[in-house]
PDB file of C-alpha atoms in Angstrom:
ATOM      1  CA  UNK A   1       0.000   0.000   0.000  1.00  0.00           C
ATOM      2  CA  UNK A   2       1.275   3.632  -0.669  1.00  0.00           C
ATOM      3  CA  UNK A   3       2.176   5.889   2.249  1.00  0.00           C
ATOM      4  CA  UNK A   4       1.061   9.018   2.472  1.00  0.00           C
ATOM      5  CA  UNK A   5       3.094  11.663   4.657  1.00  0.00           C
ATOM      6  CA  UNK A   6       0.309  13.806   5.566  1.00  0.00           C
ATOM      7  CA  UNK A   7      -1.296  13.274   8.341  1.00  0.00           C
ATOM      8  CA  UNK A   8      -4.384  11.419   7.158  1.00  0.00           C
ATOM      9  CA  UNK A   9      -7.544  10.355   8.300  1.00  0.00           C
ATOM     10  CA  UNK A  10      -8.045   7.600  11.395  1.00  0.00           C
ATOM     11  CA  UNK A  11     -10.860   5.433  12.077  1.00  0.00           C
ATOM     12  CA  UNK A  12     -12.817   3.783  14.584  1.00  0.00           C
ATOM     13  CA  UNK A  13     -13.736  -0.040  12.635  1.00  0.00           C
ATOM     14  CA  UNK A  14     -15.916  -2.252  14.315  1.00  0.00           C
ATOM     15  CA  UNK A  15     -19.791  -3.540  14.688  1.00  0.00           C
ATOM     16  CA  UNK A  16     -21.127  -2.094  16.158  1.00  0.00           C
ATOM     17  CA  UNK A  17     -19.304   1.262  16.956  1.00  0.00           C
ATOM     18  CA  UNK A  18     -22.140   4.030  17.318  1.00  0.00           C
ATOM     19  CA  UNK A  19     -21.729   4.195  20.866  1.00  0.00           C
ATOM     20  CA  UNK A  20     -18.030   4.684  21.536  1.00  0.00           C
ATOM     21  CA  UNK A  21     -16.590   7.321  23.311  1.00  0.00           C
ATOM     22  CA  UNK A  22     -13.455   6.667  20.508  1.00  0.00           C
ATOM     23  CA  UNK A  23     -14.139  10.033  18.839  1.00  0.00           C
ATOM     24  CA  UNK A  24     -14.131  12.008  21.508  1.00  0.00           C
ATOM     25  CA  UNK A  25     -11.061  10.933  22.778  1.00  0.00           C
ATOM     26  CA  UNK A  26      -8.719  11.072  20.153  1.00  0.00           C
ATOM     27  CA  UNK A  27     -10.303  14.582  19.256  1.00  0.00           C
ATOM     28  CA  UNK A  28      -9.248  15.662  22.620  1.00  0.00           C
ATOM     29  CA  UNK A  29      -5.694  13.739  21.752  1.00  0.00           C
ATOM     30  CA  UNK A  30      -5.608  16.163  18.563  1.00  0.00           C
ATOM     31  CA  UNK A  31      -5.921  19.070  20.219  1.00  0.00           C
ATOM     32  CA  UNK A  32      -3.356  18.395  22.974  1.00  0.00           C
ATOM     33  CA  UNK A  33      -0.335  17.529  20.386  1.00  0.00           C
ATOM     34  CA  UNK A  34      -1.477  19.393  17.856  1.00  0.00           C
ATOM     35  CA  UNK A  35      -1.750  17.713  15.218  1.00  0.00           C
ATOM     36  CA  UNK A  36      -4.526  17.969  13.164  1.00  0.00           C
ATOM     37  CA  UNK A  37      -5.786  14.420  12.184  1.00  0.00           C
ATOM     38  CA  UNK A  38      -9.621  13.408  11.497  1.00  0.00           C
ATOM     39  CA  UNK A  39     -11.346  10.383  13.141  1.00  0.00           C
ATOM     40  CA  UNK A  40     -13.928   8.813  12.219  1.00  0.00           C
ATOM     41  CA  UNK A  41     -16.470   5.076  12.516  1.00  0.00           C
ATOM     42  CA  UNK A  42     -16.317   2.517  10.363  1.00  0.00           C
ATOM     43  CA  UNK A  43     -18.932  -0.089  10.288  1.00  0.00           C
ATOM     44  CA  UNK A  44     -18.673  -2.884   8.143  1.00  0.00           C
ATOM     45  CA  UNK A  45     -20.763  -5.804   7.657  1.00  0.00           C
ATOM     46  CA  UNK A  46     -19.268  -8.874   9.719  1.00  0.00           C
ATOM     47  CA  UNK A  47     -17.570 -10.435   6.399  1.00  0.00           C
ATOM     48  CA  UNK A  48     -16.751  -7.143   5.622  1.00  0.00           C
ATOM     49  CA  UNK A  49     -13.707  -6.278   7.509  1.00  0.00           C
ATOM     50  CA  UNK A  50     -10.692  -6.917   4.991  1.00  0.00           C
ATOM     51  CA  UNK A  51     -12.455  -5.599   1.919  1.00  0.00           C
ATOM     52  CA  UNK A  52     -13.216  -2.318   4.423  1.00  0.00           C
ATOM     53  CA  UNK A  53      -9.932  -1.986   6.170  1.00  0.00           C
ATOM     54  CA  UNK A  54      -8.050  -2.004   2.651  1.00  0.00           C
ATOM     55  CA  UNK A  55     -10.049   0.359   1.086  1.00  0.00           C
ATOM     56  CA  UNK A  56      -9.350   2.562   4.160  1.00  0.00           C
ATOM     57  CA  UNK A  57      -5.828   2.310   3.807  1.00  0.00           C
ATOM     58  CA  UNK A  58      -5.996   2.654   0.104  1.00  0.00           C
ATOM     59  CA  UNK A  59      -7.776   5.835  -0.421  1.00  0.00           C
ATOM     60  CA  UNK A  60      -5.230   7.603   2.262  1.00  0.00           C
ATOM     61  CA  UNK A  61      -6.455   6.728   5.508  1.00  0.00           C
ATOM     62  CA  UNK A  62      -2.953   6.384   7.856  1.00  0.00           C
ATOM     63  CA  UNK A  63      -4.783   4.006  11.149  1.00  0.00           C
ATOM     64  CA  UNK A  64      -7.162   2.072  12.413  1.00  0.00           C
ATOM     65  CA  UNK A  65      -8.543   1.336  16.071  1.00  0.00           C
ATOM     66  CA  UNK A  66     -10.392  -1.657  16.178  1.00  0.00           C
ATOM     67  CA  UNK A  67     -13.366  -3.245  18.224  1.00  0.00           C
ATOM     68  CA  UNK A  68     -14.963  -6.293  18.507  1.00  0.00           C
ATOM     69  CA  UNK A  69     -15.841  -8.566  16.594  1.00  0.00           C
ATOM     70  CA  UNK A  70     -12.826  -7.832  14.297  1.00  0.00           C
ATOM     71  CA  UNK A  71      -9.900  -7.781  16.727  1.00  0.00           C
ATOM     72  CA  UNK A  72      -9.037 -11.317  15.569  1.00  0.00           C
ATOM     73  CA  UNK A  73      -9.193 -10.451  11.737  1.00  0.00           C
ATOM     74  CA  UNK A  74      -7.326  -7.666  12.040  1.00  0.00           C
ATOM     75  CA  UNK A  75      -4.076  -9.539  13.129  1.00  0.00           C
ATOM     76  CA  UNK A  76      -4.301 -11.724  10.010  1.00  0.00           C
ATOM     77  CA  UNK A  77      -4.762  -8.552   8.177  1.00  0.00           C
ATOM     78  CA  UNK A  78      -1.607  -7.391   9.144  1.00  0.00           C
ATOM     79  CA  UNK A  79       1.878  -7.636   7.718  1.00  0.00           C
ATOM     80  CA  UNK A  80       3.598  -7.047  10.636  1.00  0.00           C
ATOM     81  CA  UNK A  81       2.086  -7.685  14.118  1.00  0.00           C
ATOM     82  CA  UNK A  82       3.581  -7.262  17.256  1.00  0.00           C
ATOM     83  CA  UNK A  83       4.573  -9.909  19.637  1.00  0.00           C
ATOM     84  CA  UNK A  84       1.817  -9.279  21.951  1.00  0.00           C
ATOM     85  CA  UNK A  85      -1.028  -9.130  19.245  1.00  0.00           C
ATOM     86  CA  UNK A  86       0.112 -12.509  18.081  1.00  0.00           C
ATOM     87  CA  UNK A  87       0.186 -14.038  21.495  1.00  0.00           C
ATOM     88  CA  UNK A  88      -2.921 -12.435  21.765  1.00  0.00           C
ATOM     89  CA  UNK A  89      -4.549 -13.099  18.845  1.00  0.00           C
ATOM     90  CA  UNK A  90      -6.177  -9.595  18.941  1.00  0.00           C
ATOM     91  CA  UNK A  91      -4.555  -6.728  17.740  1.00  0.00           C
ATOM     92  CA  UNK A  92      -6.679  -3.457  18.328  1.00  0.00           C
ATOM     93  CA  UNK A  93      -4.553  -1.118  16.482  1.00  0.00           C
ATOM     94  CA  UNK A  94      -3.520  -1.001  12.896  1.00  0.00           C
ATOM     95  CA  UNK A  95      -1.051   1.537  11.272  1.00  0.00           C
ATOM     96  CA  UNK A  96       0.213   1.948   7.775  1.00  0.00           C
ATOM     97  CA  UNK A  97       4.059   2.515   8.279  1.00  0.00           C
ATOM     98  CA  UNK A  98       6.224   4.796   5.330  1.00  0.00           C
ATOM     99  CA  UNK A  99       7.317   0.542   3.761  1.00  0.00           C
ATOM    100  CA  UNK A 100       3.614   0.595   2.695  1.00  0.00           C
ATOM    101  CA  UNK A 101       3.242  -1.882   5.824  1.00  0.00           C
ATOM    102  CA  UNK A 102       0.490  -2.811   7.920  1.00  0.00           C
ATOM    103  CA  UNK A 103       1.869  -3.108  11.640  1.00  0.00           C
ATOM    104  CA  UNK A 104      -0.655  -4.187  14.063  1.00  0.00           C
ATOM    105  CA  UNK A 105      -0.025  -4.131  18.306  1.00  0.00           C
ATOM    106  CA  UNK A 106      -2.576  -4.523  21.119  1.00  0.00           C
ATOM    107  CA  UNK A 107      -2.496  -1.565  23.661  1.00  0.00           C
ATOM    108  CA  UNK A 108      -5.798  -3.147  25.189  1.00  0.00           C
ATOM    109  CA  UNK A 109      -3.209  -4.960  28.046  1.00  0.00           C
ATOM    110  CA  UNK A 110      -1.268  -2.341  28.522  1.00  0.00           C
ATOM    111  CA  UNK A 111      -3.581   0.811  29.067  1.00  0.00           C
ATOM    112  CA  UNK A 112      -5.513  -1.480  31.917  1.00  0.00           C
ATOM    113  CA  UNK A 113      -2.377  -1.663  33.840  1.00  0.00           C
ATOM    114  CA  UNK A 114      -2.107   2.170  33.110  1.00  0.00           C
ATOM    115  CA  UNK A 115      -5.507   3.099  34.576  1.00  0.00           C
ATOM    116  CA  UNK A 116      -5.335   0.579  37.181  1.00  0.00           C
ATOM    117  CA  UNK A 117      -1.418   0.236  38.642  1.00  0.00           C
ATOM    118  CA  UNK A 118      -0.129   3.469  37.810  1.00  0.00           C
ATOM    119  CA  UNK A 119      -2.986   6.040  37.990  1.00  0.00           C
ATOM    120  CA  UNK A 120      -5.476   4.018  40.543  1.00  0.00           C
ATOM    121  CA  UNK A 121      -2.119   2.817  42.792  1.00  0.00           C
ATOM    122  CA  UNK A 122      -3.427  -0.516  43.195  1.00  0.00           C
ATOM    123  CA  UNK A 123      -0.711  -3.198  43.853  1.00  0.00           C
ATOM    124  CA  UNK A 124      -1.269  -6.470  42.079  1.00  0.00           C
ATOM    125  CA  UNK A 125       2.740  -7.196  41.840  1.00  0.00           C
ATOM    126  CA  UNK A 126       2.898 -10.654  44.040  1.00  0.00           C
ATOM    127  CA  UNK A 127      -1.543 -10.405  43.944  1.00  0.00           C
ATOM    128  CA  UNK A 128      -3.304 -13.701  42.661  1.00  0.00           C
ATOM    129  CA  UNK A 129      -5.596 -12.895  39.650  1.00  0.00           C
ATOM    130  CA  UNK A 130      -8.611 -14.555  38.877  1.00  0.00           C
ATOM    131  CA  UNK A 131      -9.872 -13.534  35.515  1.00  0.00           C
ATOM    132  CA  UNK A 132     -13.664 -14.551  34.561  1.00  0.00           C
ATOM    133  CA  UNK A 133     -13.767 -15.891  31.239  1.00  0.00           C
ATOM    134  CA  UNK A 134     -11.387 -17.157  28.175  1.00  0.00           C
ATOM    135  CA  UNK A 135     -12.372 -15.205  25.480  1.00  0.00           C
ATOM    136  CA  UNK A 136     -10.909 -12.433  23.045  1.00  0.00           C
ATOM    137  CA  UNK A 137     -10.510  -9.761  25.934  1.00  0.00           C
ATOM    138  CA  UNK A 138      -9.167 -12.354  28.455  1.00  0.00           C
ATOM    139  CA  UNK A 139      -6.535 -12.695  25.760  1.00  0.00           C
ATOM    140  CA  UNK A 140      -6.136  -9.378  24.690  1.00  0.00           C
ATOM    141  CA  UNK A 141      -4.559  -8.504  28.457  1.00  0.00           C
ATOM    142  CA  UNK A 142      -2.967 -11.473  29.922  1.00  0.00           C
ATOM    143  CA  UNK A 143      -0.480 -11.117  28.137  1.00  0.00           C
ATOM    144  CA  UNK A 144       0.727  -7.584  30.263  1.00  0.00           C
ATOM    145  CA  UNK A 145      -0.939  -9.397  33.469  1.00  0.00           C
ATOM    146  CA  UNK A 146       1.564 -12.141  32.896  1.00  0.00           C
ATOM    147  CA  UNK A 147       4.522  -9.370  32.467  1.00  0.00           C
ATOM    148  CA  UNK A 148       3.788  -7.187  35.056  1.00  0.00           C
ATOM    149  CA  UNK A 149       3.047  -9.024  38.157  1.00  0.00           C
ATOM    150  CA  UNK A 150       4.430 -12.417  40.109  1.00  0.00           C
ATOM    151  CA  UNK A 151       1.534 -13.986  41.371  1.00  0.00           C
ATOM    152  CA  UNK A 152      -0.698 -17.150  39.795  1.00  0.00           C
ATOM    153  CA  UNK A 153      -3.420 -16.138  37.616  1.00  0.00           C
ATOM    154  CA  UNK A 154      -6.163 -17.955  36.892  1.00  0.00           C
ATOM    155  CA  UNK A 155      -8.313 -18.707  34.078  1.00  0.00           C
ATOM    156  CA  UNK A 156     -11.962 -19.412  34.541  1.00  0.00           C
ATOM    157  CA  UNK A 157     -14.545 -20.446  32.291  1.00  0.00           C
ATOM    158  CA  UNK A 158     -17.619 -22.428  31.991  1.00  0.00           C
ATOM    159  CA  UNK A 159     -16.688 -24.387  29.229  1.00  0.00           C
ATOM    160  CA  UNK A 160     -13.185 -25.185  30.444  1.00  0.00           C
ATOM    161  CA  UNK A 161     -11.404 -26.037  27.551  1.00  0.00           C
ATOM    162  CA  UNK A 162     -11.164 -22.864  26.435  1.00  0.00           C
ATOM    163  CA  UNK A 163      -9.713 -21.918  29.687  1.00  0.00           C
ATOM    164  CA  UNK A 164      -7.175 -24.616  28.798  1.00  0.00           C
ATOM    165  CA  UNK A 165      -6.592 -23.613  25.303  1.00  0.00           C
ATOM    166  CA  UNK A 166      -6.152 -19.732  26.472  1.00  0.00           C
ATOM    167  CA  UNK A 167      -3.400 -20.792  28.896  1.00  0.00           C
ATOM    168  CA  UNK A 168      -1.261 -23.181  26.346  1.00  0.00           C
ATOM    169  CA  UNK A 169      -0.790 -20.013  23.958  1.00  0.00           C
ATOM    170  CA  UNK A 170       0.510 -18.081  26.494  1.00  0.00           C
ATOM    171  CA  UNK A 171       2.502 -20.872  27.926  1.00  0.00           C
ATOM    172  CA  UNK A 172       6.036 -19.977  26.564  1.00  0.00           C
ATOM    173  CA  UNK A 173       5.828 -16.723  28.101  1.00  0.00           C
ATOM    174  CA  UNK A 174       4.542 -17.999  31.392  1.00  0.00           C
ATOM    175  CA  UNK A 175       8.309 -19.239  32.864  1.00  0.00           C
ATOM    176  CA  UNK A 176       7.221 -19.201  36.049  1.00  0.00           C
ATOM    177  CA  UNK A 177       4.085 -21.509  35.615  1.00  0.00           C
ATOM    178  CA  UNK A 178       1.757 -18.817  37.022  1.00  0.00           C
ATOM    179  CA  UNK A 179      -1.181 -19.435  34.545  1.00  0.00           C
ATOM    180  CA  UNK A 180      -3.490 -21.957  36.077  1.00  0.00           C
ATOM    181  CA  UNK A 181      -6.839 -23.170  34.391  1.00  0.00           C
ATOM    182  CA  UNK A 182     -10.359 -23.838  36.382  1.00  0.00           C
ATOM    183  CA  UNK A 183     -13.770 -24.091  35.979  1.00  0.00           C
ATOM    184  CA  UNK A 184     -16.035 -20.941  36.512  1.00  0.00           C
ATOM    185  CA  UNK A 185     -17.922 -22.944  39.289  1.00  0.00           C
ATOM    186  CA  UNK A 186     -18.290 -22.140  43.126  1.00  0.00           C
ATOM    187  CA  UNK A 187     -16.320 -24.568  44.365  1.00  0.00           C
ATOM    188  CA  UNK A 188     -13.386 -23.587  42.327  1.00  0.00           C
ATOM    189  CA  UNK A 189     -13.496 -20.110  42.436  1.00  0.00           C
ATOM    190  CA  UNK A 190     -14.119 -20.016  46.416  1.00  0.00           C
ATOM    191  CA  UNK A 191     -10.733 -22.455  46.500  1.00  0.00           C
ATOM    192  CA  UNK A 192      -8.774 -19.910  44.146  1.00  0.00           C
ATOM    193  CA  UNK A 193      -9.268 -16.742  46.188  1.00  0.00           C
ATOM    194  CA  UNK A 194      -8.374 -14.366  44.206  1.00  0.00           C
ATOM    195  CA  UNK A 195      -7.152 -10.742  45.064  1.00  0.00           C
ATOM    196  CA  UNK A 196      -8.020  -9.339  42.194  1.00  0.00           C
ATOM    197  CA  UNK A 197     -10.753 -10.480  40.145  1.00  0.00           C
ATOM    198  CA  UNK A 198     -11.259  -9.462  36.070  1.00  0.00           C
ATOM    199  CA  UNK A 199     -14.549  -9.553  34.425  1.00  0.00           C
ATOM    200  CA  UNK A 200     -13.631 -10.692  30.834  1.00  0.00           C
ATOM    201  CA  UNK A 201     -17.178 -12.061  29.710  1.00  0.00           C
ATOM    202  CA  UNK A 202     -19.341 -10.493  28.136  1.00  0.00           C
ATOM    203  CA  UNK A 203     -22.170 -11.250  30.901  1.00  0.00           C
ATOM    204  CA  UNK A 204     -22.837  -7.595  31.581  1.00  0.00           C
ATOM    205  CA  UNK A 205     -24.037  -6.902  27.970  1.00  0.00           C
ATOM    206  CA  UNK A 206     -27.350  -8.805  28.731  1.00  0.00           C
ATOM    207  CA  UNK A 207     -27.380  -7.126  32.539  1.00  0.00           C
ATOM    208  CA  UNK A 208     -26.313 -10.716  34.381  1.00  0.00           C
ATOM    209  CA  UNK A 209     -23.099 -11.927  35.610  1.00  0.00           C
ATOM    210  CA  UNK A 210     -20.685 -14.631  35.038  1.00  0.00           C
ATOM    211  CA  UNK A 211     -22.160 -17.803  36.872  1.00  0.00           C
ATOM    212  CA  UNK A 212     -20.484 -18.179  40.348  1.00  0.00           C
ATOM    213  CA  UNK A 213     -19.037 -14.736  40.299  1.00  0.00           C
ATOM    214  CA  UNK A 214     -20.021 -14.091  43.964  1.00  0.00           C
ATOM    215  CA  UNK A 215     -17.779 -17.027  45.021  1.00  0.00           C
ATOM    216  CA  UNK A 216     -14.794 -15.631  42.813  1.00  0.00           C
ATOM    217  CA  UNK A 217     -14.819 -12.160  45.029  1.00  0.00           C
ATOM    218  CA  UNK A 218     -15.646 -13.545  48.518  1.00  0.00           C
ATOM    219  CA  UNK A 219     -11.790 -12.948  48.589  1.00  0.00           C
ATOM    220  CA  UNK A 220     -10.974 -10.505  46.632  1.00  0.00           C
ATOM    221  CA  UNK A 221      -9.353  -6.912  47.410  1.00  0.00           C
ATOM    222  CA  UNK A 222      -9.500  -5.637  44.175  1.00  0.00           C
ATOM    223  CA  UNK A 223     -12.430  -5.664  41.509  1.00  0.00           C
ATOM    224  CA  UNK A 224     -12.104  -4.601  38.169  1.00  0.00           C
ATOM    225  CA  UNK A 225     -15.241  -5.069  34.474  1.00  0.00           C
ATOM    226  CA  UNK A 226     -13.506  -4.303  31.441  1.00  0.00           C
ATOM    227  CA  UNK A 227     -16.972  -3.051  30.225  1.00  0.00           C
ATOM    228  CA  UNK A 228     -17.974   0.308  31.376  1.00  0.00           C
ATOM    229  CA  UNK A 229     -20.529   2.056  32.358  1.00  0.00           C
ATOM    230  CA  UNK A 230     -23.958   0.347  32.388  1.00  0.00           C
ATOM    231  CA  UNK A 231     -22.477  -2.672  30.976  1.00  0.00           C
ATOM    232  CA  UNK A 232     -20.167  -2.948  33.815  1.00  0.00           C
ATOM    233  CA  UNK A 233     -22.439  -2.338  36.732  1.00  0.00           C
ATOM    234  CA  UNK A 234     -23.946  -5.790  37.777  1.00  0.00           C
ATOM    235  CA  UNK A 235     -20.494  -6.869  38.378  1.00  0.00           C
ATOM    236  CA  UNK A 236     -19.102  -3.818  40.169  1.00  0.00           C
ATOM    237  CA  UNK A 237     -22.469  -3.735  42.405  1.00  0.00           C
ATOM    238  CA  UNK A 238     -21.752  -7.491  43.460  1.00  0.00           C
ATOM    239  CA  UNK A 239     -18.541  -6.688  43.912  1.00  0.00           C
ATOM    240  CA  UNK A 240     -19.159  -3.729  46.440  1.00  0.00           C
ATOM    241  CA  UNK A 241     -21.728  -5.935  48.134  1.00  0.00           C
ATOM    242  CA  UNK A 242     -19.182  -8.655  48.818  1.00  0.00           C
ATOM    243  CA  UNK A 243     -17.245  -5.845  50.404  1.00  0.00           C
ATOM    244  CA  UNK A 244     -14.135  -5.522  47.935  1.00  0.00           C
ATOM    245  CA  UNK A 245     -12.245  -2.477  48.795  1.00  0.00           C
ATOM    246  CA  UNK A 246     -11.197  -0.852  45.388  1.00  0.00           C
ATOM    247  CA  UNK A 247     -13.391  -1.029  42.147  1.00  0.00           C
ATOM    248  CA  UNK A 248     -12.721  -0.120  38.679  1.00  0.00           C
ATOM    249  CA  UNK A 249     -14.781  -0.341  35.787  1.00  0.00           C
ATOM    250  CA  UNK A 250     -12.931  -0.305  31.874  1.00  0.00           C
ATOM    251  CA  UNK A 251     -13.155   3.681  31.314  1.00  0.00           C
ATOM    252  CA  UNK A 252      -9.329   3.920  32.395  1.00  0.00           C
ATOM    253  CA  UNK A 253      -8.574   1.048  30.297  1.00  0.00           C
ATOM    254  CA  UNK A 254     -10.379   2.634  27.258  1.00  0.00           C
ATOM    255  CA  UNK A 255      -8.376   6.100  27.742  1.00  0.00           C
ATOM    256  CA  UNK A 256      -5.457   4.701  28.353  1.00  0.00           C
ATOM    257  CA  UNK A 257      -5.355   2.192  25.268  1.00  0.00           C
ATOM    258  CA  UNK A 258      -6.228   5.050  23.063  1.00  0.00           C
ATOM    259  CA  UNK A 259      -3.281   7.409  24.230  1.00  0.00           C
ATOM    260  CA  UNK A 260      -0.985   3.829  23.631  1.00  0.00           C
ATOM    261  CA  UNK A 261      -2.729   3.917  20.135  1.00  0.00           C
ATOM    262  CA  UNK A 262      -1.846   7.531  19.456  1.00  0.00           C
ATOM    263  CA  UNK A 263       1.439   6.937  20.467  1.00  0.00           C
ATOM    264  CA  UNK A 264       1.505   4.197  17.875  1.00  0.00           C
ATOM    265  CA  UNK A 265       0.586   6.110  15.237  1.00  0.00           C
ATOM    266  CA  UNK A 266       2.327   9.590  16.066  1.00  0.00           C
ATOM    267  CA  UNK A 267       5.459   8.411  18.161  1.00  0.00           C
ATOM    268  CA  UNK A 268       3.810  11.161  20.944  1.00  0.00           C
ATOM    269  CA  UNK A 269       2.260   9.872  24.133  1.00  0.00           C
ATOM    270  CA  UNK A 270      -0.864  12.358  25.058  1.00  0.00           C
ATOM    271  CA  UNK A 271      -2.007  13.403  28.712  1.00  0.00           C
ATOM    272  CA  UNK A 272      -4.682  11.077  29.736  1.00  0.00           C
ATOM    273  CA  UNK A 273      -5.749  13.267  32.475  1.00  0.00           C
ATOM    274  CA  UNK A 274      -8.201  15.657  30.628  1.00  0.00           C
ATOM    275  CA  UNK A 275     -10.030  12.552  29.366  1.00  0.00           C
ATOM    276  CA  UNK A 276     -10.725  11.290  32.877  1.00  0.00           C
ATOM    277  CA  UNK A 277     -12.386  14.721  34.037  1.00  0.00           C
ATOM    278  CA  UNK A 278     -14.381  14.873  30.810  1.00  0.00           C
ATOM    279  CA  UNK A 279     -15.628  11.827  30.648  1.00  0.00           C
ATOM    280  CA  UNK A 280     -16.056  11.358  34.320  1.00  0.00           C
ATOM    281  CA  UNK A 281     -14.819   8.277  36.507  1.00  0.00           C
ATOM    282  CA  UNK A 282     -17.635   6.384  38.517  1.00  0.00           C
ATOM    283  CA  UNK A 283     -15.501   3.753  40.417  1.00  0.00           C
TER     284      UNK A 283
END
């Protein structure tokens, strides 16, 4: 694909995408490094991805953020992903490099330890991790989980297997042997005790929770949803009714993965701090 040196248009590509807070952000992000890129949705039919994302890149546009359901797709769309994003198998941003390249990463890990470790100070170095459900989000952040902390994590879903399957990709980068499978019953989550727990599922979209999630935070010091707002609410109300101390929806982890994505694209890391007291922080 032919680079272009100015600085292009940058898009939002997922389905759907008419609620994110995506545009917002990186208009803010604009304005605070000056530079004067456009953002905008893209909303492709489900089979639609590829054919989309290449005509985006084609008629000038420079990067892409992407949301599910195409996080998986977009790795095998790109020439050059990161590491990470193939551990992952989720990449959630793509950028066009001056080869004519597509390099992919996923910031998705990375901006939850932001909002959580370094701007919400909670300590989860030597903490035990129990993260509910083994799907594309589990596996876009376990990766960072696994780098930044000491303690066992563990994997819990209903259908273990998948549980399994999540923690044999990531098993050459788990030296230490911290990655543990279970089942996402009661009787294994009480016997885990987590510290921290991590809603992965997608439970909250149909206002319910993972099945024995009450058992999973009897323990637990630390609560975080990776949805946010409404979405993450049934959780983070269970959560304060089993008494856990700190809470944390995904907000932070949304801001903060977009500043890692702007980074990515500009080589400039933006102030997250604006974005926090405009888009207001409920937990």
């Amino acid at each position: 694909m032919k680079h272009n040196d100015s600085c292009g248009n940058y898009a939002l590509i997922g389905n759907p995408v008419g609620h994110s807070l995506s545009p917002r952000i990186h208009e803010q992000f604009a304005k605070q490094l000056d530079i004067p890129y456009s953002y905008t949705l893209l909303e492709p039919a489900l089979a639609d991805f590829e054919s989309c994302a290449r005509d985006f890149f084609e008629k000038g546009g420079r990067g892409l953020n992407v949301t599910v359901p195409f996080k998986q797709q977009a790795v095998a769309f790109a020439d050059d992903p990161s590491a990470a994003a193939a551990a992952a198998q989720s990449a959630n941003t793509l950028r066009l490099d001056k080869s004519g390249r597509i390099a992919a990463c996923t910031t998705d890990g990375p901006g939850l330890l932001a909002a959580l470790v370094r701007r919400r100070g909670w300590d989860l170095a030597e903490a035990s991790i129990l993260v509910l459900g083994a799907g594309g989000a589990a596996a876009s952040v376990l990766g960072a989980l696994l780098e930044h902390g000491r303690g066992p994590i563990f994997i819990a879903n209903r259908n273990r297997d998948r549980a399994v399957q999540l923690c044999a990709r990531f098993a050459d980068r788990d030296d230490c042997g911290r990655l543990h499978d279970c089942q996402l019953s009661e009787q294994e989550l009480t016997a885990v005790g987590a510290e921290c727990v991590i809603n992965a599922t997608s439970a909250g979209l149909a206002g319910s929770l993972p099945p024995a999630a009450r058992a999973g935070l009897q323990s637990a010091r630390f609560a975080c949803d990776l949805a946010y707002g409404r979405q993450a609410r049934p959780f983070l109300d269970l959560a304060g009714e089993c008494k856990v101390e700190n809470l944390s929806d995904g907000l932070g982890m949304l801001i903060e993965q977009a500043a890692l994505a702007c980074a990515f694209w500009h080589q400039a890391m933006p102030d997250t701090e604006v974005l926090y007291q405009m888009l207001g922080e409920e937990n």
